[in-house]
Coordinates of N, CA and C in Angstrom, one line a residue:
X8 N 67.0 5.7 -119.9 CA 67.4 4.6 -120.6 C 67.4 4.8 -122.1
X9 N 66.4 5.4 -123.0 CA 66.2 5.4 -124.3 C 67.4 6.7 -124.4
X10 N 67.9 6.7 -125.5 CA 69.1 7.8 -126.0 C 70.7 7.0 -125.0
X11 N 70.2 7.0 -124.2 CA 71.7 6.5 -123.4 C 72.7 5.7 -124.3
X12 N 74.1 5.7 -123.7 CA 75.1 4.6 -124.2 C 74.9 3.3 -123.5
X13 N 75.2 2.0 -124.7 CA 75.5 1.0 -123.6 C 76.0 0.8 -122.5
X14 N 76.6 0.2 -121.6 CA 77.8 0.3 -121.0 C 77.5 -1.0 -120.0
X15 N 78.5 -1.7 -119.8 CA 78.0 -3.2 -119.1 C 77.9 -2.8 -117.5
X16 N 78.4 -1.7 -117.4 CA 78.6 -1.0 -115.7 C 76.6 -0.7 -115.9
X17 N 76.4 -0.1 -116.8 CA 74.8 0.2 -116.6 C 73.5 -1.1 -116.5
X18 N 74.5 -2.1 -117.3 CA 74.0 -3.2 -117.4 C 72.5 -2.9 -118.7
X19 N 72.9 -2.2 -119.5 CA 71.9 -1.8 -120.4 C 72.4 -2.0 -122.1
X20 N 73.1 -3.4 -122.0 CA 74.1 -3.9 -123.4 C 73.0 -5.1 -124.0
X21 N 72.4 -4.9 -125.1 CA 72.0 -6.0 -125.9 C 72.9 -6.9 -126.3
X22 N 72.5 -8.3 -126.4 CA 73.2 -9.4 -126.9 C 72.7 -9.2 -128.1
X23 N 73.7 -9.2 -129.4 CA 73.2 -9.0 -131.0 C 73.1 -10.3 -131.6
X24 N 73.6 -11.4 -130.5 CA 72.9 -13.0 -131.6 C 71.2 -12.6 -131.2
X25 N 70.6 -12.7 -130.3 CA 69.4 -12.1 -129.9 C 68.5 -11.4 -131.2
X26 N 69.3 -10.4 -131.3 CA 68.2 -9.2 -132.1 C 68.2 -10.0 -133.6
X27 N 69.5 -10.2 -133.8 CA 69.5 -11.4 -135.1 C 68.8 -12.2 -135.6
X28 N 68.4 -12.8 -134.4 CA 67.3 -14.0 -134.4 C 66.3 -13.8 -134.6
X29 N 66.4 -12.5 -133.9 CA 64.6 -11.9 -133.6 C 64.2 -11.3 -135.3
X30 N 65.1 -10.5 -135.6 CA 64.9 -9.5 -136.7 C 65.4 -9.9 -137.8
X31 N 66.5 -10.5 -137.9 CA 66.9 -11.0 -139.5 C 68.9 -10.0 -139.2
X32 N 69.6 -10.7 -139.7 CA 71.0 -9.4 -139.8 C 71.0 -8.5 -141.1
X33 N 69.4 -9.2 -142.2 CA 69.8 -7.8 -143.1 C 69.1 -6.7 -142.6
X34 N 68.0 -6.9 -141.7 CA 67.2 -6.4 -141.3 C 68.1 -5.2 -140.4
X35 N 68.5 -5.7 -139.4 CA 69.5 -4.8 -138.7 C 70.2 -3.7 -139.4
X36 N 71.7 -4.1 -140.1 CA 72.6 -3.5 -141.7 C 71.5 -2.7 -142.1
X37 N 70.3 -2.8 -142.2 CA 69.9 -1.8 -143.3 C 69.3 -0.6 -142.0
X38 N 68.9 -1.1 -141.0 CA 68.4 0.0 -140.2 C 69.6 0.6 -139.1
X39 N 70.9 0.1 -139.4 CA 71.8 0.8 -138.9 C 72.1 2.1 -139.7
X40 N 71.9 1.8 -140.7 CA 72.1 3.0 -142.0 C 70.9 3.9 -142.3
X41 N 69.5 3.5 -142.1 CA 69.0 4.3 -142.6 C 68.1 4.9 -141.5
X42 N 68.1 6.3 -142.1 CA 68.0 7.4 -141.3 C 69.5 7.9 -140.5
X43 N 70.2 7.4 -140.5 CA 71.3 8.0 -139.3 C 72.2 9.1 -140.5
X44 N 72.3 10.0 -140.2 CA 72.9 11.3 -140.5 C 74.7 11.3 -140.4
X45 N 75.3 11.3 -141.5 CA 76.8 10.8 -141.1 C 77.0 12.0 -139.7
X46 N 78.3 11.1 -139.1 CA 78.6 12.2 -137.6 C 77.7 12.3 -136.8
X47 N 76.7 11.7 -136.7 CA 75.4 11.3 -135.9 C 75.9 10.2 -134.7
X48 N 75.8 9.8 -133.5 CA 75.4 8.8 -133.2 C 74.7 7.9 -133.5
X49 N 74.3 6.5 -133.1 CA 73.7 5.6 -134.3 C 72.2 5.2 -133.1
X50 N 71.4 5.4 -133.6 CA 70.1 5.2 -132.4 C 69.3 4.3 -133.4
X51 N 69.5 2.7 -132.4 CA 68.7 2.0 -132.6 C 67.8 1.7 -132.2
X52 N 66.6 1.4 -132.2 CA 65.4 1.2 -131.8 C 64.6 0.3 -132.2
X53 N 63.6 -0.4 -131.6 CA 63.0 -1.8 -132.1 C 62.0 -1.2 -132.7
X54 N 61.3 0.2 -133.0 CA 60.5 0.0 -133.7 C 61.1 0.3 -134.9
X55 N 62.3 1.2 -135.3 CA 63.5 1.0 -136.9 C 63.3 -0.4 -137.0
X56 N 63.7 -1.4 -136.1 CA 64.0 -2.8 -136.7 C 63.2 -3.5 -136.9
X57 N 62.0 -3.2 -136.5 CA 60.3 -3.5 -136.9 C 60.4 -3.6 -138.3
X58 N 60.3 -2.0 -138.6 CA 60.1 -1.1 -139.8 C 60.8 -1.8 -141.2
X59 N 62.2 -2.2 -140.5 CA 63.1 -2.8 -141.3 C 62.8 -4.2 -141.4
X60 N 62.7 -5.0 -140.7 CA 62.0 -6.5 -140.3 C 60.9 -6.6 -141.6
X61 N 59.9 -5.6 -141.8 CA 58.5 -5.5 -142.5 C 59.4 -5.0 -144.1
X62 N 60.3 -4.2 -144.4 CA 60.8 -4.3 -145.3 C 61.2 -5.0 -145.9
X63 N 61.7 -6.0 -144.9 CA 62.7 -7.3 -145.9 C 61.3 -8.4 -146.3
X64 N 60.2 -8.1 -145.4 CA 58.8 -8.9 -145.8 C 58.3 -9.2 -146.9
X65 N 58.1 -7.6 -147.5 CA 57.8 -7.1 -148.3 C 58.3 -7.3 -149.7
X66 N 59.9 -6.9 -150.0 CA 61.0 -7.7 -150.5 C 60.0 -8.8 -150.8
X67 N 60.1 -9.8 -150.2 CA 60.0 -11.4 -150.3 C 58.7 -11.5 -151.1
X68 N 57.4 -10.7 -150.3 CA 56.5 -10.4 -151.2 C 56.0 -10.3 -152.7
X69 N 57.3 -9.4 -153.1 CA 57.3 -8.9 -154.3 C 58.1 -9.5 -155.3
X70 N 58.7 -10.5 -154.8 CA 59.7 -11.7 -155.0 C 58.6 -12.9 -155.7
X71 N 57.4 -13.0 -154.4 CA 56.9 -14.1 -154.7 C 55.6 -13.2 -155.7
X72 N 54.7 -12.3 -155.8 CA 54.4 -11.7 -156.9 C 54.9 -12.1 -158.2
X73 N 55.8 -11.9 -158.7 CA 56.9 -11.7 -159.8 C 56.3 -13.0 -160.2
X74 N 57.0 -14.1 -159.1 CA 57.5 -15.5 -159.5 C 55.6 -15.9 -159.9
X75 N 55.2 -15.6 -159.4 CA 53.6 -16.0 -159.1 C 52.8 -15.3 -161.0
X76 N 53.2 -14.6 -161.5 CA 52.8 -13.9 -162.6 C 53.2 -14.5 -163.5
X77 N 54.7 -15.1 -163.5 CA 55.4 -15.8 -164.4 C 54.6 -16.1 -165.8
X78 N 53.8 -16.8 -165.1 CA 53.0 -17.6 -165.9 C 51.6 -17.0 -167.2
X79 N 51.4 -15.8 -166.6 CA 50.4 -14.9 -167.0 C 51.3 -13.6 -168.4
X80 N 52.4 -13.8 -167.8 CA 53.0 -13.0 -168.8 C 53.6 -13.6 -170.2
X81 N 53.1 -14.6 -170.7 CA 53.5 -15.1 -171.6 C 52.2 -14.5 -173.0
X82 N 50.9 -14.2 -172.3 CA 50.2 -13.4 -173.2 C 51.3 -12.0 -173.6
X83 N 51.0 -12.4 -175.1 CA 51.7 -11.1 -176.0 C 51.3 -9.5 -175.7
X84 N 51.7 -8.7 -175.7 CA 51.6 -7.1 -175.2 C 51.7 -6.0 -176.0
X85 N 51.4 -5.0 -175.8 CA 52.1 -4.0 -177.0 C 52.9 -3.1 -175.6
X86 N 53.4 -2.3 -176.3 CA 54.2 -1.0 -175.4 C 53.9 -0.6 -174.7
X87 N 53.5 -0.4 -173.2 CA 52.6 0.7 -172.6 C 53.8 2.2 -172.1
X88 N 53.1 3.1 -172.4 CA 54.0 3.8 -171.5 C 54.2 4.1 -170.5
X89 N 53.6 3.5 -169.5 CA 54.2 3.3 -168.0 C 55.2 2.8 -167.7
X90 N 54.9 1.8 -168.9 CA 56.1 0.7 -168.9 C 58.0 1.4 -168.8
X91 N 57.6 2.3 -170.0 CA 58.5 3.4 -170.6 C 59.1 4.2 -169.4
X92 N 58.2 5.0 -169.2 CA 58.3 5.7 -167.7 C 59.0 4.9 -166.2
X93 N 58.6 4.1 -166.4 CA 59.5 3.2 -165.8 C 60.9 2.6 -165.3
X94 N 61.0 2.1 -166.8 CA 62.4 2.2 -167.3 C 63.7 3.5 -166.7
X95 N 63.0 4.5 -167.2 CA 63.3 5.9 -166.7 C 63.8 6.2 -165.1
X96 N 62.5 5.7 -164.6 CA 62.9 5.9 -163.3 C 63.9 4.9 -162.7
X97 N 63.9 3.8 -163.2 CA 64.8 3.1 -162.5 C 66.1 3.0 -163.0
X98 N 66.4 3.7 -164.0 CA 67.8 4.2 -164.3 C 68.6 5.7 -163.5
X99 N 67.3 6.7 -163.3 CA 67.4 7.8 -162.1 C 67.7 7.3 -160.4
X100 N 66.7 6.2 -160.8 CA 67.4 5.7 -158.8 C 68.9 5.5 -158.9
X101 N 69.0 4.3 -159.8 CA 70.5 3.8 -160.5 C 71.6 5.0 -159.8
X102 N 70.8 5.9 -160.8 CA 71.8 7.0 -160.4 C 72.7 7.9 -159.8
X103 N 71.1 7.9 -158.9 CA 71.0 8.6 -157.6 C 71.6 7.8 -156.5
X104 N 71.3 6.5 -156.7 CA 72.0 5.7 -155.5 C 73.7 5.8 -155.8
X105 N 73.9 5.5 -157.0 CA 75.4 5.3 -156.9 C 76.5 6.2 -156.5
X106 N 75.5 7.4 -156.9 CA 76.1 8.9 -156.3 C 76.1 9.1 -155.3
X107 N 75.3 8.6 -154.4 CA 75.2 8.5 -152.7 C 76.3 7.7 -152.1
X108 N 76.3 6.5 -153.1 CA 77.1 5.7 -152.4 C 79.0 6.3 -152.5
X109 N 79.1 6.3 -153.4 CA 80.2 7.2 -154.1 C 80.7 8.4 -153.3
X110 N 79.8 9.3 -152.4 CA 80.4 10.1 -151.9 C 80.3 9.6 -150.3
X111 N 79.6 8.4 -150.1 CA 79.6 7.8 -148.3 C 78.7 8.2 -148.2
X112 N 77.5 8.5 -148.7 CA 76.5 9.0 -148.1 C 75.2 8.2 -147.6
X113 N 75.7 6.9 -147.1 CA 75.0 5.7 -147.4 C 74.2 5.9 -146.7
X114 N 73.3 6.8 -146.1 CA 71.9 6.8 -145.2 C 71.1 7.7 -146.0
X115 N 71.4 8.7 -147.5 CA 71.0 8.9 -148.0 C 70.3 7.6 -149.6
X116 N 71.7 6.6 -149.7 CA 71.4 5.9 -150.1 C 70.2 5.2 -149.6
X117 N 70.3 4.6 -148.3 CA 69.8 4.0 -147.7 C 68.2 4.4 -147.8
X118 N 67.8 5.2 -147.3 CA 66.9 6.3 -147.0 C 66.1 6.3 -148.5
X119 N 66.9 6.4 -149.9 CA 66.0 6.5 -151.4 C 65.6 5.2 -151.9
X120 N 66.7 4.6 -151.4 CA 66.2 3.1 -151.5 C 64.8 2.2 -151.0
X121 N 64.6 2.8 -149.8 CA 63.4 2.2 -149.0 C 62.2 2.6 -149.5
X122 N 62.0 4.3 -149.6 CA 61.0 5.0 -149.8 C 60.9 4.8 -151.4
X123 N 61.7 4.0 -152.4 CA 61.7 4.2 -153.5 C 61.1 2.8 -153.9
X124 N 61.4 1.4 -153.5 CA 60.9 0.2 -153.1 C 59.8 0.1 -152.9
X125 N 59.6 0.8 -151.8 CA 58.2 0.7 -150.8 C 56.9 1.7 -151.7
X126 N 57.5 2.6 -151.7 CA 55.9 3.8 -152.1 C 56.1 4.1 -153.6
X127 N 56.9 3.5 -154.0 CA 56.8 3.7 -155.8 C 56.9 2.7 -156.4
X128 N 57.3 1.5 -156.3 CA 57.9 0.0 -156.9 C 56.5 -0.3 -156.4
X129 N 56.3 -0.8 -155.3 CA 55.1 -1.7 -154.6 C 54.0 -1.1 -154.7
X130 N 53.7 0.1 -154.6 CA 52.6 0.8 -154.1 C 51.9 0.9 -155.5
X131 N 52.6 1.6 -156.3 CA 52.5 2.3 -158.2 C 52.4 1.4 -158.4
X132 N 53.9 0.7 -159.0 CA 54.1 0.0 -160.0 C 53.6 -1.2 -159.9
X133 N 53.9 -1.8 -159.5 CA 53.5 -3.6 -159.2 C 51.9 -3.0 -158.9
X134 N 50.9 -2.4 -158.4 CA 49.6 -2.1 -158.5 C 48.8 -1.6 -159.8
X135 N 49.8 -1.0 -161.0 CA 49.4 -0.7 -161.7 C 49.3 -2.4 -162.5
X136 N 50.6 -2.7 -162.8 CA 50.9 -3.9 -163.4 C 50.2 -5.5 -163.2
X137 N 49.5 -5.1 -162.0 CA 48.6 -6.2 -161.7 C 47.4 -6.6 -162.4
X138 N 46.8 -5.3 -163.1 CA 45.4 -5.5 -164.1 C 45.6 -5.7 -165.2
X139 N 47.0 -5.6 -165.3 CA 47.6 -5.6 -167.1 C 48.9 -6.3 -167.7
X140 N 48.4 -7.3 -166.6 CA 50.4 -8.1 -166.8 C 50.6 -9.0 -168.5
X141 N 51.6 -8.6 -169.2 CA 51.7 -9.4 -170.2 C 52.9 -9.6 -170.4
X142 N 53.3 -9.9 -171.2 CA 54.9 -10.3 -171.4 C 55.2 -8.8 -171.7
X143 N 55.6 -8.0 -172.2 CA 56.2 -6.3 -172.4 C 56.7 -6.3 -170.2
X144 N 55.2 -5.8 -170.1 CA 55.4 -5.2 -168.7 C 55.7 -6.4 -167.7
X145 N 55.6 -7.6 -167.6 CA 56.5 -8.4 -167.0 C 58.0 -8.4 -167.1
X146 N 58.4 -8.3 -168.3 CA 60.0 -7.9 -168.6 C 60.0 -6.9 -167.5
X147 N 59.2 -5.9 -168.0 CA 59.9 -4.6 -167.1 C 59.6 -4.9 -165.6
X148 N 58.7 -5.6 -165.2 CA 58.6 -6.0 -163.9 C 59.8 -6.2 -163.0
X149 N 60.3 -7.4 -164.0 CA 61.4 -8.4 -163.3 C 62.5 -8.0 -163.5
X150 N 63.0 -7.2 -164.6 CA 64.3 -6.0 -164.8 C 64.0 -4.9 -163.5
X151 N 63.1 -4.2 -163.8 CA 62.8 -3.2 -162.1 C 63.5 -3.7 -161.3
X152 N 63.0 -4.8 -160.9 CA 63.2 -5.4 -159.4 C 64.5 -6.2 -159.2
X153 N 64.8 -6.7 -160.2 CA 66.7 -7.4 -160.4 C 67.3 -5.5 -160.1
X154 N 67.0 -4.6 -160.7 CA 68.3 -3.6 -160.2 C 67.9 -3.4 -158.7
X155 N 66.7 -3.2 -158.3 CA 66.2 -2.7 -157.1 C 67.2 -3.4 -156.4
X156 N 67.0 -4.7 -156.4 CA 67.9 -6.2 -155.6 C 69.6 -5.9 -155.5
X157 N 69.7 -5.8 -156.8 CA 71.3 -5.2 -156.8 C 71.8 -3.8 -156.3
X158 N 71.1 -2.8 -156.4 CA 71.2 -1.5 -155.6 C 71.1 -2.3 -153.9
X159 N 70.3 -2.5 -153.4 CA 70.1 -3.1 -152.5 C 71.1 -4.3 -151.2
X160 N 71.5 -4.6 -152.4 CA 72.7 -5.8 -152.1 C 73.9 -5.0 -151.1
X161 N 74.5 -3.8 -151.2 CA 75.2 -3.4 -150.4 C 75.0 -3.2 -148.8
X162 N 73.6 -3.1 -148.6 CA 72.9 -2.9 -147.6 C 72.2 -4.3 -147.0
X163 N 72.0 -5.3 -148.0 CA 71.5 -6.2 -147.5 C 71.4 -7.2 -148.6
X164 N 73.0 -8.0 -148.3 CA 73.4 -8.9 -149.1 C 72.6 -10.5 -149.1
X165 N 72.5 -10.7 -148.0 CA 71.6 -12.2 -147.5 C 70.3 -12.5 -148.5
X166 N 69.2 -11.3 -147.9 CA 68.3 -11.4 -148.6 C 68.0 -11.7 -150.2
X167 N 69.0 -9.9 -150.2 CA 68.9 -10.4 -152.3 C 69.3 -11.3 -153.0
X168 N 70.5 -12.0 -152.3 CA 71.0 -13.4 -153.0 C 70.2 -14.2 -153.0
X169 N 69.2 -14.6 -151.3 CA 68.4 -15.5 -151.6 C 67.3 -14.8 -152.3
X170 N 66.5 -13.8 -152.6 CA 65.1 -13.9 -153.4 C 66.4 -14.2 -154.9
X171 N 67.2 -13.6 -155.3 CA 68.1 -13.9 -156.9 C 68.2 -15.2 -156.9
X172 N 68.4 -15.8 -156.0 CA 68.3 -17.4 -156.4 C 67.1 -18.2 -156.5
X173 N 66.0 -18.3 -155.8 CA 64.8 -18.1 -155.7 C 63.9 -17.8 -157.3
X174 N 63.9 -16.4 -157.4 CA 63.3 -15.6 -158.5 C 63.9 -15.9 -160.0
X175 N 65.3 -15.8 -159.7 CA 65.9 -15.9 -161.0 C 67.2 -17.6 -161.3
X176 N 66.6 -18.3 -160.2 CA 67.3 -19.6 -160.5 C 69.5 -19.6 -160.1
X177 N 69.0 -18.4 -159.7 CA 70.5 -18.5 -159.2 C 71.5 -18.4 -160.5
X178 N 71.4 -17.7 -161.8 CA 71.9 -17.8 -162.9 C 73.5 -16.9 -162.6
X179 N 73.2 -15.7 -162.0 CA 74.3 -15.3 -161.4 C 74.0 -14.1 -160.1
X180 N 75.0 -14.3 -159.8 CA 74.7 -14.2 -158.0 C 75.1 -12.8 -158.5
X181 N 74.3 -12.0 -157.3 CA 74.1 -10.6 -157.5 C 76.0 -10.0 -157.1
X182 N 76.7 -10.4 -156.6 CA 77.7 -9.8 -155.8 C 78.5 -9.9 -157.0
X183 N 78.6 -10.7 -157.9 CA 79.7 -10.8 -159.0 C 78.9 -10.0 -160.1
X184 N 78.0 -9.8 -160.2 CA 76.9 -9.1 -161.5 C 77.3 -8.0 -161.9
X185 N 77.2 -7.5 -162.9 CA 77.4 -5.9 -163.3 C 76.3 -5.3 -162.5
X186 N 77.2 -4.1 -161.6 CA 76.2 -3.1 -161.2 C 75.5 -2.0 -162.2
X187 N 74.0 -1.6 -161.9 CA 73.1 -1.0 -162.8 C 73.9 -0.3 -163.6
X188 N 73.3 0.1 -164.7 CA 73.8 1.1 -165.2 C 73.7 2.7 -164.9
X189 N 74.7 3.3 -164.9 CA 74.2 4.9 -164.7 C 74.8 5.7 -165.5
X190 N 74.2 5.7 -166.7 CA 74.4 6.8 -168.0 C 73.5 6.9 -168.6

């Protein structure tokens, strides 16, 4: 059964309104893509759409974080250089993603995006920025995470619109936005 093709003769065909329901459709889009190797077959599995399910969680998480700080970052700040370092990196994802995307390499995309979200944005950043939130590093908070959303958006348009509407009042919808910068 596992690795096999569908085939309605095998009677081994998922209904996709089903997994929709169950998992979310950005949730799916994004675990169609990541990890699959171009020229690969596409191997889906419920625990990928777990993984991806707990991603878009997370997302929301860090959505409601942000929104939740708002209020704390209006104390005045000086510069930190993490803050700095930061900046940096999220103009290198910028980068790196658009160059992925640019050559079709969207599971590469796909793939820097998650691990870059998940174990550097959430894990680092938003844990460093928790003991020390002020207006400086809240800027950089909520700039981080607006490109994160828009890098993002090709892979999983539903979501980001709703946390951008949500987070940022719906001022302008991610699909019409300038994409990050990469220079």
């Amino acid at each position: 059964p596992l690795g096999k093709k569908m085939s309605k003769s095998k009677g081994n065909v998922v209904n996709p309104m089903e997994i929709v329901d169950q998992y979310g459709a950005d949730s799916i889009r994004f675990a169609l893509v990541y990890g699959t190797a171009l020229g690969n077959d596409q191997v889906l599995s419920y625990p990928k759409l777990e993984a991806m399910k707990k991603f878009s969680n997370k997302l929301w998480n860090m959505a409601r974080f942000i929104e939740m700080k708002k209020d704390e970052a209006s104390k005045e700040g000086k510069e930190n250089e993490n803050d700095k370092q930061w900046g940096k990196k999220i103009e290198e994802l910028s980068v790196e993603v658009t160059k992925h995307l640019e050559l079709y390499q969207f599971n590469y995309a796909a793939d820097r995006l998650y691990e870059f979200t998940w174990h550097e944005f959430a894990d680092k950043y938003i844990e460093d920025v928790k003991t020390r939130i002020d207006e400086k590093s809240y800027e950089t908070l909520k700039s981080s995470f607006m490109t994160i959303l828009k890098l993002l958006h090709p892979f999983m348009p539903f979501i980001t619109e709703e946390i951008n509407n949500t987070l940022y009042g719906g001022e302008n919808d991610i699909i019409i936005s300038q994409w990050p910068a990469t220079e």
